[in-house]
């Protein structure tokens, strides 16, 4: 009997330790990872681009590549969490090929930009503001759009209400970047679904000192006439679910493409021709001032 009780106690301790690891330690550790600097060297600019430096309103310097348009429309291009402009080379080339100007930035704390790292982009709305100010200062630019991968799309959508100058936004692989975004999706509201993510977000808030940004769907709803193209990987049900919710928030100003067979931000690599056709057609229609034709 004593051996049985001892064995049972050990099993209970092991189960408790496992639960603590899965539901407490791992989310907190991931929160630590989110604020670890994500700086990295970036290679030389692609052909036709130049190195430029932007300065956000809080003084953070942002590294970027810029290519002027052959028309008068330019696109702000933003990478995903932990990435840099290096990840954007094929997207920049695609847009430039169709005559669009491109401003590809390293978000703060990423690539070769300054500032503290928050891989949820809670302060990166200011980076969008710096990009808008740069493009508005270029006499060759009359219309501005934005395109973001994963977090980059979330940041652009989250800044849409504050920067209506960005008249058209493509968000590829966007889901959630804050507690409010997460629980806006009905399926994620039960605590058994959201607890670990909410704890992770809380840890990031404590460690970074940053405040959570405006919920994405509120920003989309308040963005006036801004139009959206949302791209979700067909193999990622959460992307589809968030895409549908964000499209509804846009009240007729958004379309959703579910890329068949694609994982997270894999649509361009898997379906390059259709991806290019859809993205360029969207920008051509939404940014008619000086936009090139297909």
PDB file of C-alpha atoms in Angstrom:
ATOM      1  CA  UNK A   1       0.000   0.000   0.000  1.00  0.00           C
ATOM      2  CA  UNK A   2       2.841   2.381   0.868  1.00  0.00           C
ATOM      3  CA  UNK A   3       4.482   1.693  -2.508  1.00  0.00           C
ATOM      4  CA  UNK A   4       1.205   2.339  -4.305  1.00  0.00           C
ATOM      5  CA  UNK A   5       0.760   5.686  -2.548  1.00  0.00           C
ATOM      6  CA  UNK A   6       4.332   6.677  -3.282  1.00  0.00           C
ATOM      7  CA  UNK A   7       3.928   5.788  -6.934  1.00  0.00           C
ATOM      8  CA  UNK A   8       0.657   7.740  -7.144  1.00  0.00           C
ATOM      9  CA  UNK A   9       2.305  10.765  -5.524  1.00  0.00           C
ATOM     10  CA  UNK A  10       5.124  10.680  -8.067  1.00  0.00           C
ATOM     11  CA  UNK A  11       2.645  10.472 -10.939  1.00  0.00           C
ATOM     12  CA  UNK A  12       0.720  13.453  -9.585  1.00  0.00           C
ATOM     13  CA  UNK A  13       3.907  15.477  -9.156  1.00  0.00           C
ATOM     14  CA  UNK A  14       5.001  14.614 -12.689  1.00  0.00           C
ATOM     15  CA  UNK A  15       1.601  15.623 -14.095  1.00  0.00           C
ATOM     16  CA  UNK A  16       1.646  18.892 -12.130  1.00  0.00           C
ATOM     17  CA  UNK A  17       5.168  19.655 -13.342  1.00  0.00           C
ATOM     18  CA  UNK A  18       4.122  18.959 -16.935  1.00  0.00           C
ATOM     19  CA  UNK A  19       1.101  21.248 -16.625  1.00  0.00           C
ATOM     20  CA  UNK A  20       3.254  24.009 -15.150  1.00  0.00           C
ATOM     21  CA  UNK A  21       5.716  23.613 -18.010  1.00  0.00           C
ATOM     22  CA  UNK A  22       3.084  23.659 -20.755  1.00  0.00           C
ATOM     23  CA  UNK A  23       0.723  26.282 -19.354  1.00  0.00           C
ATOM     24  CA  UNK A  24       3.081  28.573 -17.409  1.00  0.00           C
ATOM     25  CA  UNK A  25       6.769  28.180 -18.204  1.00  0.00           C
ATOM     26  CA  UNK A  26       6.591  27.810 -21.980  1.00  0.00           C
ATOM     27  CA  UNK A  27       4.325  30.841 -22.583  1.00  0.00           C
ATOM     28  CA  UNK A  28       6.540  32.984 -20.349  1.00  0.00           C
ATOM     29  CA  UNK A  29       9.689  31.745 -22.092  1.00  0.00           C
ATOM     30  CA  UNK A  30       8.133  32.527 -25.446  1.00  0.00           C
ATOM     31  CA  UNK A  31       7.355  35.998 -24.136  1.00  0.00           C
ATOM     32  CA  UNK A  32      11.050  36.386 -23.310  1.00  0.00           C
ATOM     33  CA  UNK A  33      11.936  35.263 -26.842  1.00  0.00           C
ATOM     34  CA  UNK A  34       9.623  37.908 -28.326  1.00  0.00           C
ATOM     35  CA  UNK A  35      11.656  40.749 -26.811  1.00  0.00           C
ATOM     36  CA  UNK A  36      15.109  39.330 -27.601  1.00  0.00           C
ATOM     37  CA  UNK A  37      16.793  41.575 -30.209  1.00  0.00           C
ATOM     38  CA  UNK A  38      16.134  40.373 -33.739  1.00  0.00           C
ATOM     39  CA  UNK A  39      18.819  42.478 -35.407  1.00  0.00           C
ATOM     40  CA  UNK A  40      20.670  40.933 -38.329  1.00  0.00           C
ATOM     41  CA  UNK A  41      22.901  41.957 -41.201  1.00  0.00           C
ATOM     42  CA  UNK A  42      21.097  42.745 -44.431  1.00  0.00           C
ATOM     43  CA  UNK A  43      22.688  42.358 -47.830  1.00  0.00           C
ATOM     44  CA  UNK A  44      23.105  44.946 -50.559  1.00  0.00           C
ATOM     45  CA  UNK A  45      19.940  46.475 -52.033  1.00  0.00           C
ATOM     46  CA  UNK A  46      18.319  44.738 -55.004  1.00  0.00           C
ATOM     47  CA  UNK A  47      18.923  46.196 -58.450  1.00  0.00           C
ATOM     48  CA  UNK A  48      17.188  49.556 -58.806  1.00  0.00           C
ATOM     49  CA  UNK A  49      16.948  50.138 -55.041  1.00  0.00           C
ATOM     50  CA  UNK A  50      18.959  52.384 -52.729  1.00  0.00           C
ATOM     51  CA  UNK A  51      19.636  52.316 -49.000  1.00  0.00           C
ATOM     52  CA  UNK A  52      17.681  54.942 -47.064  1.00  0.00           C
ATOM     53  CA  UNK A  53      17.198  55.702 -43.390  1.00  0.00           C
ATOM     54  CA  UNK A  54      13.883  56.782 -41.895  1.00  0.00           C
ATOM     55  CA  UNK A  55      13.366  58.257 -38.439  1.00  0.00           C
ATOM     56  CA  UNK A  56      10.207  57.414 -36.497  1.00  0.00           C
ATOM     57  CA  UNK A  57       8.438  60.052 -34.417  1.00  0.00           C
ATOM     58  CA  UNK A  58      10.103  58.729 -31.256  1.00  0.00           C
ATOM     59  CA  UNK A  59      13.575  59.052 -32.793  1.00  0.00           C
ATOM     60  CA  UNK A  60      14.110  55.388 -33.697  1.00  0.00           C
ATOM     61  CA  UNK A  61      16.174  55.036 -36.914  1.00  0.00           C
ATOM     62  CA  UNK A  62      14.767  52.570 -39.444  1.00  0.00           C
ATOM     63  CA  UNK A  63      16.813  50.988 -42.216  1.00  0.00           C
ATOM     64  CA  UNK A  64      15.100  50.606 -45.574  1.00  0.00           C
ATOM     65  CA  UNK A  65      15.440  50.094 -49.318  1.00  0.00           C
ATOM     66  CA  UNK A  66      13.705  52.430 -51.728  1.00  0.00           C
ATOM     67  CA  UNK A  67      12.992  52.280 -55.453  1.00  0.00           C
ATOM     68  CA  UNK A  68      11.003  55.121 -57.061  1.00  0.00           C
ATOM     69  CA  UNK A  69       7.904  54.330 -59.135  1.00  0.00           C
ATOM     70  CA  UNK A  70       7.663  54.572 -62.893  1.00  0.00           C
ATOM     71  CA  UNK A  71       4.109  55.784 -62.278  1.00  0.00           C
ATOM     72  CA  UNK A  72       3.239  57.702 -59.123  1.00  0.00           C
ATOM     73  CA  UNK A  73       2.195  54.949 -56.678  1.00  0.00           C
ATOM     74  CA  UNK A  74       4.493  53.422 -54.055  1.00  0.00           C
ATOM     75  CA  UNK A  75       4.073  50.463 -51.702  1.00  0.00           C
ATOM     76  CA  UNK A  76       5.323  50.183 -48.123  1.00  0.00           C
ATOM     77  CA  UNK A  77       6.606  46.609 -47.776  1.00  0.00           C
ATOM     78  CA  UNK A  78       6.982  45.045 -44.311  1.00  0.00           C
ATOM     79  CA  UNK A  79       8.413  41.669 -43.250  1.00  0.00           C
ATOM     80  CA  UNK A  80       7.222  39.253 -40.582  1.00  0.00           C
ATOM     81  CA  UNK A  81       8.238  38.777 -36.943  1.00  0.00           C
ATOM     82  CA  UNK A  82      11.944  38.168 -36.447  1.00  0.00           C
ATOM     83  CA  UNK A  83      12.652  38.878 -40.127  1.00  0.00           C
ATOM     84  CA  UNK A  84      14.068  41.730 -42.173  1.00  0.00           C
ATOM     85  CA  UNK A  85      14.116  43.194 -45.686  1.00  0.00           C
ATOM     86  CA  UNK A  86      16.016  40.112 -46.797  1.00  0.00           C
ATOM     87  CA  UNK A  87      12.734  38.203 -46.691  1.00  0.00           C
ATOM     88  CA  UNK A  88      11.107  40.750 -49.002  1.00  0.00           C
ATOM     89  CA  UNK A  89      13.380  40.576 -52.042  1.00  0.00           C
ATOM     90  CA  UNK A  90      11.023  38.583 -54.305  1.00  0.00           C
ATOM     91  CA  UNK A  91       8.015  40.701 -53.316  1.00  0.00           C
ATOM     92  CA  UNK A  92       9.942  43.922 -53.916  1.00  0.00           C
ATOM     93  CA  UNK A  93      11.032  42.692 -57.352  1.00  0.00           C
ATOM     94  CA  UNK A  94       7.449  41.739 -58.254  1.00  0.00           C
ATOM     95  CA  UNK A  95       6.058  45.148 -57.356  1.00  0.00           C
ATOM     96  CA  UNK A  96       8.894  47.042 -59.015  1.00  0.00           C
ATOM     97  CA  UNK A  97       8.435  45.027 -62.211  1.00  0.00           C
ATOM     98  CA  UNK A  98       4.905  46.430 -62.464  1.00  0.00           C
ATOM     99  CA  UNK A  99       6.063  50.012 -62.037  1.00  0.00           C
ATOM    100  CA  UNK A 100       5.328  50.508 -58.366  1.00  0.00           C
ATOM    101  CA  UNK A 101       7.722  52.343 -56.114  1.00  0.00           C
ATOM    102  CA  UNK A 102       8.734  50.190 -53.156  1.00  0.00           C
ATOM    103  CA  UNK A 103       9.838  51.165 -49.654  1.00  0.00           C
ATOM    104  CA  UNK A 104      10.929  47.964 -47.870  1.00  0.00           C
ATOM    105  CA  UNK A 105      11.666  48.601 -44.199  1.00  0.00           C
ATOM    106  CA  UNK A 106      13.212  46.767 -41.272  1.00  0.00           C
ATOM    107  CA  UNK A 107      10.790  47.213 -38.384  1.00  0.00           C
ATOM    108  CA  UNK A 108      12.260  48.570 -35.171  1.00  0.00           C
ATOM    109  CA  UNK A 109      14.367  46.013 -33.359  1.00  0.00           C
ATOM    110  CA  UNK A 110      14.682  43.965 -36.562  1.00  0.00           C
ATOM    111  CA  UNK A 111      17.297  43.723 -39.266  1.00  0.00           C
ATOM    112  CA  UNK A 112      19.501  46.824 -39.194  1.00  0.00           C
ATOM    113  CA  UNK A 113      16.981  49.181 -37.599  1.00  0.00           C
ATOM    114  CA  UNK A 114      17.378  50.631 -34.143  1.00  0.00           C
ATOM    115  CA  UNK A 115      14.975  50.491 -31.236  1.00  0.00           C
ATOM    116  CA  UNK A 116      13.849  47.821 -28.822  1.00  0.00           C
ATOM    117  CA  UNK A 117      12.546  44.533 -30.166  1.00  0.00           C
ATOM    118  CA  UNK A 118       8.933  43.487 -29.828  1.00  0.00           C
ATOM    119  CA  UNK A 119       8.170  40.730 -32.297  1.00  0.00           C
ATOM    120  CA  UNK A 120       4.454  41.459 -31.937  1.00  0.00           C
ATOM    121  CA  UNK A 121       5.070  44.935 -33.369  1.00  0.00           C
ATOM    122  CA  UNK A 122       3.222  46.801 -30.628  1.00  0.00           C
ATOM    123  CA  UNK A 123       5.187  50.009 -31.320  1.00  0.00           C
ATOM    124  CA  UNK A 124       5.615  49.488 -35.063  1.00  0.00           C
ATOM    125  CA  UNK A 125       2.650  51.638 -36.001  1.00  0.00           C
ATOM    126  CA  UNK A 126       5.207  54.425 -35.629  1.00  0.00           C
ATOM    127  CA  UNK A 127       7.333  52.679 -38.247  1.00  0.00           C
ATOM    128  CA  UNK A 128       4.399  52.859 -40.649  1.00  0.00           C
ATOM    129  CA  UNK A 129       4.130  56.552 -39.834  1.00  0.00           C
ATOM    130  CA  UNK A 130       7.810  57.069 -40.682  1.00  0.00           C
ATOM    131  CA  UNK A 131       7.340  55.256 -43.994  1.00  0.00           C
ATOM    132  CA  UNK A 132       4.297  57.373 -44.849  1.00  0.00           C
ATOM    133  CA  UNK A 133       6.180  60.582 -44.025  1.00  0.00           C
ATOM    134  CA  UNK A 134       9.104  59.499 -46.220  1.00  0.00           C
ATOM    135  CA  UNK A 135       6.892  58.735 -49.210  1.00  0.00           C
ATOM    136  CA  UNK A 136       4.831  61.897 -48.799  1.00  0.00           C
ATOM    137  CA  UNK A 137       8.100  63.803 -49.013  1.00  0.00           C
ATOM    138  CA  UNK A 138       8.917  62.305 -52.429  1.00  0.00           C
ATOM    139  CA  UNK A 139       7.600  64.420 -55.263  1.00  0.00           C
ATOM    140  CA  UNK A 140       7.342  61.359 -57.515  1.00  0.00           C
ATOM    141  CA  UNK A 141       4.816  59.658 -55.174  1.00  0.00           C
ATOM    142  CA  UNK A 142       1.124  60.589 -55.323  1.00  0.00           C
ATOM    143  CA  UNK A 143      -0.498  57.432 -53.921  1.00  0.00           C
ATOM    144  CA  UNK A 144       0.595  55.038 -51.164  1.00  0.00           C
ATOM    145  CA  UNK A 145      -0.238  51.382 -50.545  1.00  0.00           C
ATOM    146  CA  UNK A 146       1.087  48.811 -48.112  1.00  0.00           C
ATOM    147  CA  UNK A 147       1.908  45.119 -48.198  1.00  0.00           C
ATOM    148  CA  UNK A 148       2.914  43.004 -45.212  1.00  0.00           C
ATOM    149  CA  UNK A 149       3.773  39.410 -44.493  1.00  0.00           C
ATOM    150  CA  UNK A 150       2.417  37.877 -41.287  1.00  0.00           C
ATOM    151  CA  UNK A 151       3.217  40.464 -38.557  1.00  0.00           C
ATOM    152  CA  UNK A 152       3.891  43.033 -41.272  1.00  0.00           C
ATOM    153  CA  UNK A 153       0.304  42.702 -42.446  1.00  0.00           C
ATOM    154  CA  UNK A 154      -0.979  42.930 -38.879  1.00  0.00           C
ATOM    155  CA  UNK A 155       1.050  46.097 -38.281  1.00  0.00           C
ATOM    156  CA  UNK A 156      -0.255  47.724 -41.457  1.00  0.00           C
ATOM    157  CA  UNK A 157      -3.864  46.836 -40.689  1.00  0.00           C
ATOM    158  CA  UNK A 158      -3.405  47.994 -37.107  1.00  0.00           C
ATOM    159  CA  UNK A 159      -2.124  51.361 -38.349  1.00  0.00           C
ATOM    160  CA  UNK A 160      -4.785  51.774 -41.040  1.00  0.00           C
ATOM    161  CA  UNK A 161      -7.053  54.047 -39.013  1.00  0.00           C
ATOM    162  CA  UNK A 162      -4.179  56.345 -38.021  1.00  0.00           C
ATOM    163  CA  UNK A 163      -2.662  56.557 -41.496  1.00  0.00           C
ATOM    164  CA  UNK A 164      -5.462  56.770 -44.082  1.00  0.00           C
ATOM    165  CA  UNK A 165      -2.802  57.900 -46.552  1.00  0.00           C
ATOM    166  CA  UNK A 166      -2.127  54.162 -47.012  1.00  0.00           C
ATOM    167  CA  UNK A 167      -5.103  53.670 -49.292  1.00  0.00           C
ATOM    168  CA  UNK A 168      -4.713  49.955 -50.062  1.00  0.00           C
ATOM    169  CA  UNK A 169      -3.251  47.160 -47.921  1.00  0.00           C
ATOM    170  CA  UNK A 170      -2.335  43.563 -48.760  1.00  0.00           C
ATOM    171  CA  UNK A 171      -1.979  41.405 -45.630  1.00  0.00           C
ATOM    172  CA  UNK A 172      -0.570  37.915 -46.232  1.00  0.00           C
ATOM    173  CA  UNK A 173      -0.836  35.453 -43.343  1.00  0.00           C
ATOM    174  CA  UNK A 174      -2.193  37.862 -40.725  1.00  0.00           C
ATOM    175  CA  UNK A 175      -3.826  36.493 -37.570  1.00  0.00           C
ATOM    176  CA  UNK A 176      -3.437  38.103 -34.117  1.00  0.00           C
ATOM    177  CA  UNK A 177      -0.772  40.151 -32.341  1.00  0.00           C
ATOM    178  CA  UNK A 178      -2.477  41.103 -29.063  1.00  0.00           C
ATOM    179  CA  UNK A 179      -4.967  39.761 -26.491  1.00  0.00           C
ATOM    180  CA  UNK A 180      -7.786  41.826 -27.988  1.00  0.00           C
ATOM    181  CA  UNK A 181      -7.089  40.473 -31.467  1.00  0.00           C
ATOM    182  CA  UNK A 182      -7.031  36.892 -30.206  1.00  0.00           C
ATOM    183  CA  UNK A 183     -10.310  36.914 -28.313  1.00  0.00           C
ATOM    184  CA  UNK A 184     -12.070  38.878 -31.055  1.00  0.00           C
ATOM    185  CA  UNK A 185     -12.351  35.489 -32.755  1.00  0.00           C
ATOM    186  CA  UNK A 186     -15.219  33.678 -31.051  1.00  0.00           C
ATOM    187  CA  UNK A 187     -13.543  30.263 -31.168  1.00  0.00           C
ATOM    188  CA  UNK A 188     -10.590  31.585 -29.132  1.00  0.00           C
ATOM    189  CA  UNK A 189     -12.562  33.159 -26.294  1.00  0.00           C
ATOM    190  CA  UNK A 190     -12.811  30.101 -24.004  1.00  0.00           C
ATOM    191  CA  UNK A 191      -9.980  30.191 -21.476  1.00  0.00           C
ATOM    192  CA  UNK A 192      -8.856  26.656 -22.277  1.00  0.00           C
ATOM    193  CA  UNK A 193      -8.136  27.902 -25.820  1.00  0.00           C
ATOM    194  CA  UNK A 194      -6.605  31.269 -25.024  1.00  0.00           C
ATOM    195  CA  UNK A 195      -4.919  30.964 -21.608  1.00  0.00           C
ATOM    196  CA  UNK A 196      -1.358  30.252 -22.788  1.00  0.00           C
ATOM    197  CA  UNK A 197      -1.454  32.964 -25.452  1.00  0.00           C
ATOM    198  CA  UNK A 198      -2.876  35.503 -23.012  1.00  0.00           C
ATOM    199  CA  UNK A 199      -0.144  34.674 -20.509  1.00  0.00           C
ATOM    200  CA  UNK A 200       2.464  35.075 -23.243  1.00  0.00           C
ATOM    201  CA  UNK A 201       1.074  38.498 -24.167  1.00  0.00           C
ATOM    202  CA  UNK A 202       1.085  39.509 -20.498  1.00  0.00           C
ATOM    203  CA  UNK A 203       4.729  38.480 -20.199  1.00  0.00           C
ATOM    204  CA  UNK A 204       5.624  40.548 -23.275  1.00  0.00           C
ATOM    205  CA  UNK A 205       3.878  43.581 -21.792  1.00  0.00           C
ATOM    206  CA  UNK A 206       5.809  43.279 -18.529  1.00  0.00           C
ATOM    207  CA  UNK A 207       9.169  42.624 -20.184  1.00  0.00           C
ATOM    208  CA  UNK A 208       8.902  45.271 -22.903  1.00  0.00           C
ATOM    209  CA  UNK A 209       6.964  47.982 -21.114  1.00  0.00           C
ATOM    210  CA  UNK A 210       4.935  48.410 -24.332  1.00  0.00           C
ATOM    211  CA  UNK A 211       1.188  48.881 -24.352  1.00  0.00           C
ATOM    212  CA  UNK A 212      -0.990  46.679 -26.527  1.00  0.00           C
ATOM    213  CA  UNK A 213      -2.062  48.492 -29.701  1.00  0.00           C
ATOM    214  CA  UNK A 214      -5.540  49.218 -31.010  1.00  0.00           C
ATOM    215  CA  UNK A 215      -7.299  46.000 -32.003  1.00  0.00           C
ATOM    216  CA  UNK A 216      -6.849  45.239 -35.687  1.00  0.00           C
ATOM    217  CA  UNK A 217     -10.536  44.877 -36.466  1.00  0.00           C
ATOM    218  CA  UNK A 218     -11.276  48.272 -34.841  1.00  0.00           C
ATOM    219  CA  UNK A 219      -8.549  49.891 -36.922  1.00  0.00           C
ATOM    220  CA  UNK A 220      -9.922  48.300 -40.104  1.00  0.00           C
ATOM    221  CA  UNK A 221     -13.436  49.455 -39.275  1.00  0.00           C
ATOM    222  CA  UNK A 222     -12.240  53.024 -38.605  1.00  0.00           C
ATOM    223  CA  UNK A 223      -9.998  53.189 -41.670  1.00  0.00           C
ATOM    224  CA  UNK A 224     -12.481  55.088 -43.810  1.00  0.00           C
ATOM    225  CA  UNK A 225     -11.990  54.256 -47.461  1.00  0.00           C
ATOM    226  CA  UNK A 226      -8.884  52.061 -47.152  1.00  0.00           C
ATOM    227  CA  UNK A 227      -9.219  48.826 -49.125  1.00  0.00           C
ATOM    228  CA  UNK A 228      -7.788  45.451 -48.155  1.00  0.00           C
ATOM    229  CA  UNK A 229      -6.710  42.245 -49.842  1.00  0.00           C
ATOM    230  CA  UNK A 230      -6.352  39.491 -47.249  1.00  0.00           C
ATOM    231  CA  UNK A 231      -4.419  36.341 -48.155  1.00  0.00           C
ATOM    232  CA  UNK A 232      -4.714  33.166 -46.068  1.00  0.00           C
ATOM    233  CA  UNK A 233      -2.911  29.869 -46.491  1.00  0.00           C
ATOM    234  CA  UNK A 234      -5.356  27.112 -47.365  1.00  0.00           C
ATOM    235  CA  UNK A 235      -3.533  24.799 -44.953  1.00  0.00           C
ATOM    236  CA  UNK A 236      -3.916  27.284 -42.084  1.00  0.00           C
ATOM    237  CA  UNK A 237      -7.519  27.332 -40.790  1.00  0.00           C
ATOM    238  CA  UNK A 238      -6.707  30.065 -38.260  1.00  0.00           C
ATOM    239  CA  UNK A 239      -5.573  32.379 -41.054  1.00  0.00           C
ATOM    240  CA  UNK A 240      -8.827  31.784 -42.890  1.00  0.00           C
ATOM    241  CA  UNK A 241     -10.863  32.396 -39.723  1.00  0.00           C
ATOM    242  CA  UNK A 242      -9.083  35.655 -38.917  1.00  0.00           C
ATOM    243  CA  UNK A 243      -9.202  36.689 -42.560  1.00  0.00           C
ATOM    244  CA  UNK A 244     -12.965  36.255 -42.661  1.00  0.00           C
ATOM    245  CA  UNK A 245     -13.373  38.237 -39.438  1.00  0.00           C
ATOM    246  CA  UNK A 246     -11.168  41.090 -40.655  1.00  0.00           C
ATOM    247  CA  UNK A 247     -12.938  41.161 -44.016  1.00  0.00           C
ATOM    248  CA  UNK A 248     -16.271  41.603 -42.216  1.00  0.00           C
ATOM    249  CA  UNK A 249     -14.779  44.474 -40.199  1.00  0.00           C
ATOM    250  CA  UNK A 250     -13.980  46.294 -43.452  1.00  0.00           C
ATOM    251  CA  UNK A 251     -17.684  46.480 -44.370  1.00  0.00           C
ATOM    252  CA  UNK A 252     -17.297  45.769 -48.063  1.00  0.00           C
ATOM    253  CA  UNK A 253     -13.783  47.195 -48.461  1.00  0.00           C
ATOM    254  CA  UNK A 254     -11.947  43.851 -48.276  1.00  0.00           C
ATOM    255  CA  UNK A 255     -11.573  40.669 -50.268  1.00  0.00           C
ATOM    256  CA  UNK A 256     -10.131  37.379 -49.012  1.00  0.00           C
ATOM    257  CA  UNK A 257      -8.118  34.927 -51.094  1.00  0.00           C
ATOM    258  CA  UNK A 258      -7.587  31.502 -49.538  1.00  0.00           C
ATOM    259  CA  UNK A 259      -4.546  30.135 -51.370  1.00  0.00           C
ATOM    260  CA  UNK A 260      -5.128  26.388 -51.872  1.00  0.00           C
ATOM    261  CA  UNK A 261      -2.456  24.111 -50.433  1.00  0.00           C
ATOM    262  CA  UNK A 262      -0.410  26.982 -48.999  1.00  0.00           C
ATOM    263  CA  UNK A 263       1.036  27.150 -45.506  1.00  0.00           C
ATOM    264  CA  UNK A 264       1.905  30.340 -43.649  1.00  0.00           C
ATOM    265  CA  UNK A 265       2.999  33.013 -46.199  1.00  0.00           C
ATOM    266  CA  UNK A 266       3.688  30.262 -48.753  1.00  0.00           C
ATOM    267  CA  UNK A 267       1.189  31.448 -51.356  1.00  0.00           C
ATOM    268  CA  UNK A 268       3.714  33.430 -53.430  1.00  0.00           C
ATOM    269  CA  UNK A 269       6.203  30.556 -53.585  1.00  0.00           C
ATOM    270  CA  UNK A 270       3.510  27.969 -54.311  1.00  0.00           C
ATOM    271  CA  UNK A 271       1.287  29.939 -56.691  1.00  0.00           C
ATOM    272  CA  UNK A 272       3.491  32.772 -58.008  1.00  0.00           C
ATOM    273  CA  UNK A 273       1.526  33.637 -61.139  1.00  0.00           C
ATOM    274  CA  UNK A 274      -1.866  33.820 -59.447  1.00  0.00           C
ATOM    275  CA  UNK A 275      -0.385  35.634 -56.448  1.00  0.00           C
ATOM    276  CA  UNK A 276       1.199  38.264 -58.675  1.00  0.00           C
ATOM    277  CA  UNK A 277      -1.947  38.681 -60.742  1.00  0.00           C
ATOM    278  CA  UNK A 278      -4.165  39.153 -57.699  1.00  0.00           C
ATOM    279  CA  UNK A 279      -1.839  41.529 -55.834  1.00  0.00           C
ATOM    280  CA  UNK A 280      -1.055  43.729 -58.826  1.00  0.00           C
ATOM    281  CA  UNK A 281      -4.697  43.852 -59.968  1.00  0.00           C
ATOM    282  CA  UNK A 282      -5.715  44.903 -56.451  1.00  0.00           C
ATOM    283  CA  UNK A 283      -3.197  47.735 -56.314  1.00  0.00           C
ATOM    284  CA  UNK A 284      -3.987  48.823 -59.883  1.00  0.00           C
ATOM    285  CA  UNK A 285      -7.649  49.219 -58.983  1.00  0.00           C
ATOM    286  CA  UNK A 286      -7.162  50.723 -55.515  1.00  0.00           C
ATOM    287  CA  UNK A 287      -4.331  53.121 -56.442  1.00  0.00           C
ATOM    288  CA  UNK A 288      -5.456  54.507 -59.789  1.00  0.00           C
ATOM    289  CA  UNK A 289      -3.303  57.635 -59.654  1.00  0.00           C
ATOM    290  CA  UNK A 290      -0.368  56.891 -61.901  1.00  0.00           C
ATOM    291  CA  UNK A 291      -0.619  53.148 -61.322  1.00  0.00           C
ATOM    292  CA  UNK A 292       0.799  51.026 -64.141  1.00  0.00           C
ATOM    293  CA  UNK A 293      -1.456  48.674 -66.064  1.00  0.00           C
ATOM    294  CA  UNK A 294      -1.025  44.897 -66.236  1.00  0.00           C
TER     295      UNK A 294
END
